[in-house]
């Protein structure tokens, strides 16, 4: 099956929302094939809770139907919805190159990596309720900002609105409170992956982030793909992460190949501005899972955990504008001759990904003017 993308929820022709499987530019209506009530639902959560055996069986069945010539609805005739009800949302900071770049930009006089970074996958809890599906417009946020030389903070529209190219994993089977989930159980709990755009207002973020981390500079919107790609389609593309030095503590070992070899790109206002690959992330998805639960915090069906911005080491492989333009000092030139440091109103951002013959669902979003 070439061009498989994954599972999502859609409406078409005024009928109630239901579960579909996207292949290329077509959607297989799973509710129409008698697979059970979980597929007649307006969210994937019921299917996600059924566990690994069912995920693998249904993925195989969908492929069988497609290969057997089952009718596909043309993508332009369906309206995708947020594919699953997001339970909790965690955002990590797993790219060594991104963490180093941001350290240099935000704390120019200090060591770029903080002392904990190579010992644990740093992360924070985000706002699950503002995760939106690809295609949802994003209103430029308003808030407080204060540059280092400003005498006082100002209130107004963000002037430094940015993107973050990320890979998220979606929890299917939850866990019990008080019981850590080992890295080796990654495939029993995690259903699949989505591309994520963690929109970031850098001016709000820079003023508010110490000492408790990201807050309003991130929480106004996070966009995800409409289609969740199951791990069952990605086995050949799950690879070992890069070497880690120092060796992590025992609870962070044993996850097996849990980095995703997926080529990624960022397009802004019609021009591709970055190419990278998710396999270079220092911390793997299995390590993120083990760390997020090592204190006994439980998982829930629908939890979304994103990687953090994915940046490579070469110029043009950075996953955010703050890095691509080095804090606005090196504007990007777009195909139409215009320049960008940060996003302008009307800009459409598209994230795309591909893992071999599997396409990851794209993530689109257009910036609307601020309302302050
Ligand atoms: Mn992020």
Short mmCIF file of N, CA and C in Angstrom, two decimals, residues 95 162 266 318:
data_model
loop_
_atom_site.label_atom_id
_atom_site.label_comp_id
_atom_site.label_asym_id
_atom_site.label_seq_id
_atom_site.Cartn_x
_atom_site.Cartn_y
_atom_site.Cartn_z
N UNK A 95 15.93 17.99 20.84
CA UNK A 95 16.96 18.18 19.82
C UNK A 95 18.16 18.90 20.42
N UNK A 162 6.44 32.76 15.76
CA UNK A 162 7.34 31.74 15.20
C UNK A 162 6.61 30.39 15.12
N UNK A 266 9.61 22.38 6.09
CA UNK A 266 8.78 23.52 6.51
C UNK A 266 8.61 24.44 5.31
N UNK A 318 17.06 23.90 10.35
CA UNK A 318 16.52 24.32 11.64
C UNK A 318 14.98 24.34 11.57
#
